[in-house]
């Protein structure tokens, strides 16, 4: 864990408050119920950011968002990302508050349902006979029942941020120094929410880099282990329902013009990712 603690301090600083937040995040990622959304996944996403970090407008915000993007994980797609975004706003605000200064006021967002029954779009996970949920099975957010689908709610206001802040704190990272101000905290929260659907708008350079890094697993060695971990996280789902839902998502992914948004990510991972997806689909469907 020392490598992660060191990496965190390189981004957030080495103050007692920063160390406490880093320790909390590492403990969350190490929760025993996780199978795919583990410390190994966190390390993989942080590593995948590096070759494409220069393409981001704010690489520090992207790295911070990677730390928080699955910090809350209860197997509730959309809601997990919203709670993770709220956690980011809360914890990063602590780091940005100099002792004795007024505290930031924060807006807590309650997700509004954007589930549309009977639709399937890239980045959507479904189970037979249920509504679609805003999540990509590539990140193993498989909804098993219509009840879970109803809970799989993304925040409609993905850009919601906290109110103005009175203080800032230095933030270190390989991209250089910046300040942990209200704008950056808001950007981190926005990016965390974006990982619920992995669908950044064109020109959203930070969103493209984070989403590409989060999906780098599709084109990385060890895809079979990833697929097994996905199944284990949804071990409560009957085999037939899981196979049908997962196969539908894989077909949607393969139908996308490109799995990755940045040219460099496509060069690094696109070909291998499509080969892996096709192989998993064949295994699930017997052909």
Coordinates of C-alpha atoms in Angstrom, one line a residue:
X1 CA 0.0 0.0 0.0
X2 CA 3.0 2.3 0.4
X3 CA 3.2 2.9 -3.3
X4 CA -0.4 4.2 -3.3
X5 CA 0.1 6.3 -0.2
X6 CA 3.1 7.9 -1.9
X7 CA 1.3 8.5 -5.1
X8 CA -1.6 10.1 -3.2
X9 CA 0.7 12.4 -1.3
X10 CA 2.3 13.5 -4.6
X11 CA -1.1 14.7 -5.8
X12 CA -2.8 15.9 -2.6
X13 CA 0.2 16.9 -0.4
X14 CA 1.5 15.4 2.8
X15 CA -0.4 17.3 5.4
X16 CA -2.1 15.4 8.2
X17 CA -5.5 16.0 6.6
X18 CA -4.3 14.8 3.2
X19 CA -2.8 11.7 4.8
X20 CA -6.1 11.0 6.5
X21 CA -8.1 11.3 3.3
X22 CA -5.6 9.1 1.5
X23 CA -5.8 6.4 4.2
X24 CA -9.6 6.5 4.0
X25 CA -9.6 6.1 0.2
X26 CA -7.2 3.2 0.3
X27 CA -9.3 1.5 3.0
X28 CA -12.4 2.0 0.9
X29 CA -10.8 0.5 -2.2
X30 CA -9.7 -2.5 -0.1
X31 CA -13.2 -3.4 1.2
X32 CA -13.6 -7.2 1.2
X33 CA -16.8 -7.3 -0.8
X34 CA -15.1 -5.9 -3.9
X35 CA -13.9 -8.2 -6.7
X36 CA -13.1 -5.9 -9.6
X37 CA -13.3 -2.4 -8.1
X38 CA -10.3 -3.1 -5.9
X39 CA -6.9 -1.5 -5.2
X40 CA -5.6 -3.3 -8.3
X41 CA -8.2 -1.5 -10.4
X42 CA -7.2 1.9 -8.8
X43 CA -3.6 1.2 -9.6
X44 CA -4.4 0.2 -13.2
X45 CA -6.5 3.4 -13.9
X46 CA -3.8 5.6 -12.4
X47 CA -1.2 3.9 -14.6
X48 CA -3.3 4.1 -17.7
X49 CA -3.7 7.9 -17.2
X50 CA 0.0 8.5 -17.5
X51 CA 0.6 7.9 -21.2
X52 CA -2.4 10.1 -22.1
X53 CA -2.3 12.6 -19.3
X54 CA -0.8 15.3 -21.5
X55 CA -4.1 15.3 -23.5
X56 CA -6.1 16.5 -20.5
X57 CA -6.7 20.2 -19.7
X58 CA -6.3 19.4 -15.9
X59 CA -4.3 16.2 -15.3
X60 CA -4.3 16.8 -11.6
X61 CA -8.1 16.8 -11.5
X62 CA -8.1 13.7 -13.6
X63 CA -5.8 11.9 -11.2
X64 CA -7.8 13.0 -8.2
X65 CA -11.0 11.8 -10.0
X66 CA -9.4 8.4 -10.5
X67 CA -8.9 8.1 -6.8
X68 CA -12.5 8.9 -6.0
X69 CA -14.4 7.4 -9.0
X70 CA -15.2 4.1 -7.3
X71 CA -14.4 5.1 -3.8
X72 CA -18.0 4.2 -2.9
X73 CA -19.0 0.9 -4.3
X74 CA -22.1 -1.0 -3.3
X75 CA -23.1 -2.5 -6.7
X76 CA -25.7 0.3 -7.4
X77 CA -24.7 1.7 -10.8
X78 CA -25.2 5.5 -11.1
X79 CA -25.9 5.9 -7.4
X80 CA -22.4 4.7 -6.5
X81 CA -20.8 7.3 -8.8
X82 CA -23.0 10.0 -7.3
X83 CA -22.1 9.1 -3.8
X84 CA -18.4 8.9 -4.8
X85 CA -18.7 12.4 -6.3
X86 CA -20.2 13.7 -3.1
X87 CA -17.4 12.1 -1.2
X88 CA -14.8 13.9 -3.4
X89 CA -16.5 17.2 -2.8
X90 CA -16.5 16.6 1.0
X91 CA -13.0 15.3 1.4
X92 CA -11.3 17.7 -1.0
X93 CA -13.0 20.6 0.6
X94 CA -11.4 19.6 3.9
X95 CA -8.0 19.8 2.3
X96 CA -8.7 23.2 0.8
X97 CA -9.8 24.8 4.1
X98 CA -6.9 26.6 5.9
X99 CA -7.2 26.4 9.6
X100 CA -9.7 29.0 10.9
X101 CA -11.0 30.0 7.5
X102 CA -14.7 29.8 6.6
X103 CA -15.8 26.4 5.4
X104 CA -17.0 25.7 1.9
X105 CA -20.8 25.2 1.6
X106 CA -21.6 22.2 -0.5
X107 CA -24.5 21.1 -2.5
X108 CA -25.7 17.5 -2.1
X109 CA -27.2 16.2 -5.3
X110 CA -30.0 13.6 -5.3
X111 CA -29.9 11.7 -8.5
X112 CA -32.9 11.9 -10.8
X113 CA -33.8 8.9 -12.8
X114 CA -32.8 9.0 -16.5
X115 CA -33.7 5.3 -17.1
X116 CA -35.6 4.8 -20.3
X117 CA -37.5 1.5 -20.5
X118 CA -36.8 -0.5 -23.6
X119 CA -33.8 1.3 -24.9
X120 CA -30.3 0.1 -25.3
X121 CA -27.4 2.4 -26.2
X122 CA -23.7 2.1 -26.0
X123 CA -22.6 2.4 -22.4
X124 CA -25.9 0.8 -21.2
X125 CA -26.3 -2.4 -19.2
X126 CA -29.6 -4.3 -19.3
X127 CA -31.0 -7.5 -18.0
X128 CA -33.7 -9.4 -19.8
X129 CA -37.1 -7.7 -19.5
X130 CA -35.9 -4.8 -17.4
X131 CA -35.3 -1.1 -17.9
X132 CA -31.9 0.0 -19.1
X133 CA -29.4 1.4 -16.7
X134 CA -26.8 4.1 -17.3
X135 CA -23.6 2.0 -17.0
X136 CA -21.1 0.2 -19.0
X137 CA -20.6 -3.5 -18.3
X138 CA -16.9 -2.9 -19.2
X139 CA -16.6 -1.4 -15.7
X140 CA -18.7 -4.3 -14.3
X141 CA -21.7 -2.3 -13.3
X142 CA -24.3 -5.0 -14.2
X143 CA -27.9 -4.4 -13.0
X144 CA -29.6 -7.7 -12.3
X145 CA -33.3 -6.8 -11.7
X146 CA -35.7 -4.0 -12.6
X147 CA -35.5 -3.0 -9.0
X148 CA -31.7 -2.5 -9.3
X149 CA -32.3 -0.7 -12.6
X150 CA -34.6 1.7 -10.9
X151 CA -31.8 2.5 -8.4
X152 CA -29.2 2.9 -11.1
X153 CA -29.7 6.6 -11.4
X154 CA -27.2 9.1 -12.6
X155 CA -27.2 12.6 -11.4
X156 CA -29.0 14.8 -14.0
X157 CA -26.9 17.7 -12.9
X158 CA -23.5 16.2 -13.6
X159 CA -21.8 19.6 -13.4
X160 CA -23.1 20.5 -9.9
X161 CA -20.3 21.8 -7.6
X162 CA -19.9 23.2 -4.2
X163 CA -20.3 26.9 -3.5
X164 CA -17.4 29.4 -3.5
X165 CA -14.4 28.6 -1.3
X166 CA -12.4 31.0 0.7
X167 CA -9.1 29.2 0.8
X168 CA -6.8 27.1 -1.4
X169 CA -4.0 24.6 -0.8
X170 CA -1.1 23.6 -3.0
X171 CA -1.6 20.4 -5.0
X172 CA 1.3 18.5 -6.5
X173 CA 1.4 16.2 -9.5
X174 CA 3.4 15.4 -12.5
X175 CA 1.5 18.0 -14.5
X176 CA 2.8 20.7 -12.2
X177 CA 1.4 22.7 -9.4
X178 CA -2.1 24.1 -9.1
X179 CA -4.5 25.0 -6.4
X180 CA -7.2 22.9 -4.9
X181 CA -9.8 25.6 -5.4
X182 CA -13.6 25.4 -5.9
X183 CA -13.2 25.0 -9.6
X184 CA -10.9 22.0 -9.4
X185 CA -13.0 20.3 -6.7
X186 CA -16.1 20.8 -8.9
X187 CA -14.2 19.4 -11.9
X188 CA -13.2 16.3 -9.9
X189 CA -16.8 15.7 -8.8
X190 CA -18.0 16.2 -12.4
X191 CA -15.5 13.7 -13.7
X192 CA -16.4 11.1 -11.1
X193 CA -20.1 11.4 -12.1
X194 CA -19.0 11.0 -15.8
X195 CA -17.7 7.5 -15.1
X196 CA -21.3 6.3 -14.6
X197 CA -21.8 6.3 -18.4
X198 CA -18.4 6.9 -19.9
X199 CA -19.9 9.3 -22.4
X200 CA -17.9 12.6 -22.4
X201 CA -19.0 15.3 -24.9
X202 CA -16.7 16.1 -27.7
X203 CA -14.0 18.4 -26.5
X204 CA -14.2 17.4 -22.9
X205 CA -10.5 16.6 -22.7
X206 CA -10.5 15.7 -19.0
X207 CA -13.5 13.5 -19.4
X208 CA -12.0 11.7 -22.4
X209 CA -8.7 11.0 -20.6
X210 CA -10.4 9.6 -17.4
X211 CA -12.9 7.5 -19.3
X212 CA -10.3 6.1 -21.6
X213 CA -8.1 5.2 -18.6
X214 CA -11.0 3.6 -16.8
X215 CA -11.7 1.4 -19.8
X216 CA -8.1 0.6 -20.6
X217 CA -8.7 -2.8 -18.9
X218 CA -10.6 -3.9 -22.0
X219 CA -7.4 -3.8 -24.0
X220 CA -5.0 -4.8 -21.3
X221 CA -3.4 -8.2 -20.6
X222 CA -5.4 -10.3 -18.2
X223 CA -8.8 -9.6 -19.7
X224 CA -10.0 -13.1 -18.7
X225 CA -9.3 -12.3 -15.0
X226 CA -11.2 -9.0 -15.4
X227 CA -14.2 -10.9 -16.8
X228 CA -14.2 -13.4 -14.0
X229 CA -14.0 -10.6 -11.4
X230 CA -17.0 -8.9 -13.1
X231 CA -19.0 -12.2 -12.7
X232 CA -18.0 -12.5 -9.1
X233 CA -19.2 -9.0 -8.3
X234 CA -22.6 -10.1 -9.6
X235 CA -22.5 -13.6 -8.2
X236 CA -26.1 -13.0 -6.9
X237 CA -27.3 -12.8 -10.5
X238 CA -28.4 -16.2 -12.0
X239 CA -26.2 -17.4 -14.8
X240 CA -28.8 -17.2 -17.5
X241 CA -29.7 -13.6 -16.7
X242 CA -26.1 -12.6 -16.4
X243 CA -25.1 -14.1 -19.7
X244 CA -28.0 -12.4 -21.5
X245 CA -27.4 -9.0 -20.0
X246 CA -23.6 -9.1 -20.4
X247 CA -23.9 -10.3 -24.0
X248 CA -26.2 -7.5 -24.9
X249 CA -23.7 -4.9 -23.5
X250 CA -20.8 -6.5 -25.3
X251 CA -22.7 -6.3 -28.6
X252 CA -23.4 -2.6 -27.9
X253 CA -19.7 -1.9 -27.2
X254 CA -18.6 -3.7 -30.3
X255 CA -21.1 -1.6 -32.3
X256 CA -19.5 1.6 -31.2
X257 CA -17.4 3.4 -33.9
X258 CA -14.6 3.7 -31.3
X259 CA -14.3 2.4 -27.7
X260 CA -11.8 5.2 -26.8
X261 CA -12.1 8.9 -27.3
X262 CA -8.4 10.0 -27.5
X263 CA -6.4 9.0 -30.5
X264 CA -3.5 7.7 -28.4
X265 CA -5.8 5.5 -26.3
X266 CA -7.2 4.1 -29.6
X267 CA -3.7 3.4 -30.8
X268 CA -2.8 1.7 -27.5
X269 CA -5.9 -0.3 -26.6
X270 CA -8.6 -0.3 -29.3
X271 CA -7.5 -3.4 -31.3
X272 CA -6.9 -5.6 -28.3
X273 CA -10.1 -4.5 -26.6
X274 CA -12.2 -5.4 -29.6
X275 CA -10.5 -8.8 -29.8
X276 CA -11.2 -9.4 -26.1
X277 CA -14.8 -8.3 -26.3
X278 CA -15.5 -10.6 -29.3
X279 CA -13.9 -13.5 -27.5
X280 CA -16.0 -13.0 -24.3
X281 CA -19.1 -12.6 -26.4
X282 CA -18.4 -15.9 -28.2
X283 CA -17.8 -17.7 -24.9
X284 CA -21.1 -16.3 -23.5
X285 CA -23.2 -17.2 -26.5
X286 CA -21.4 -20.4 -27.7
X287 CA -20.4 -18.9 -30.9

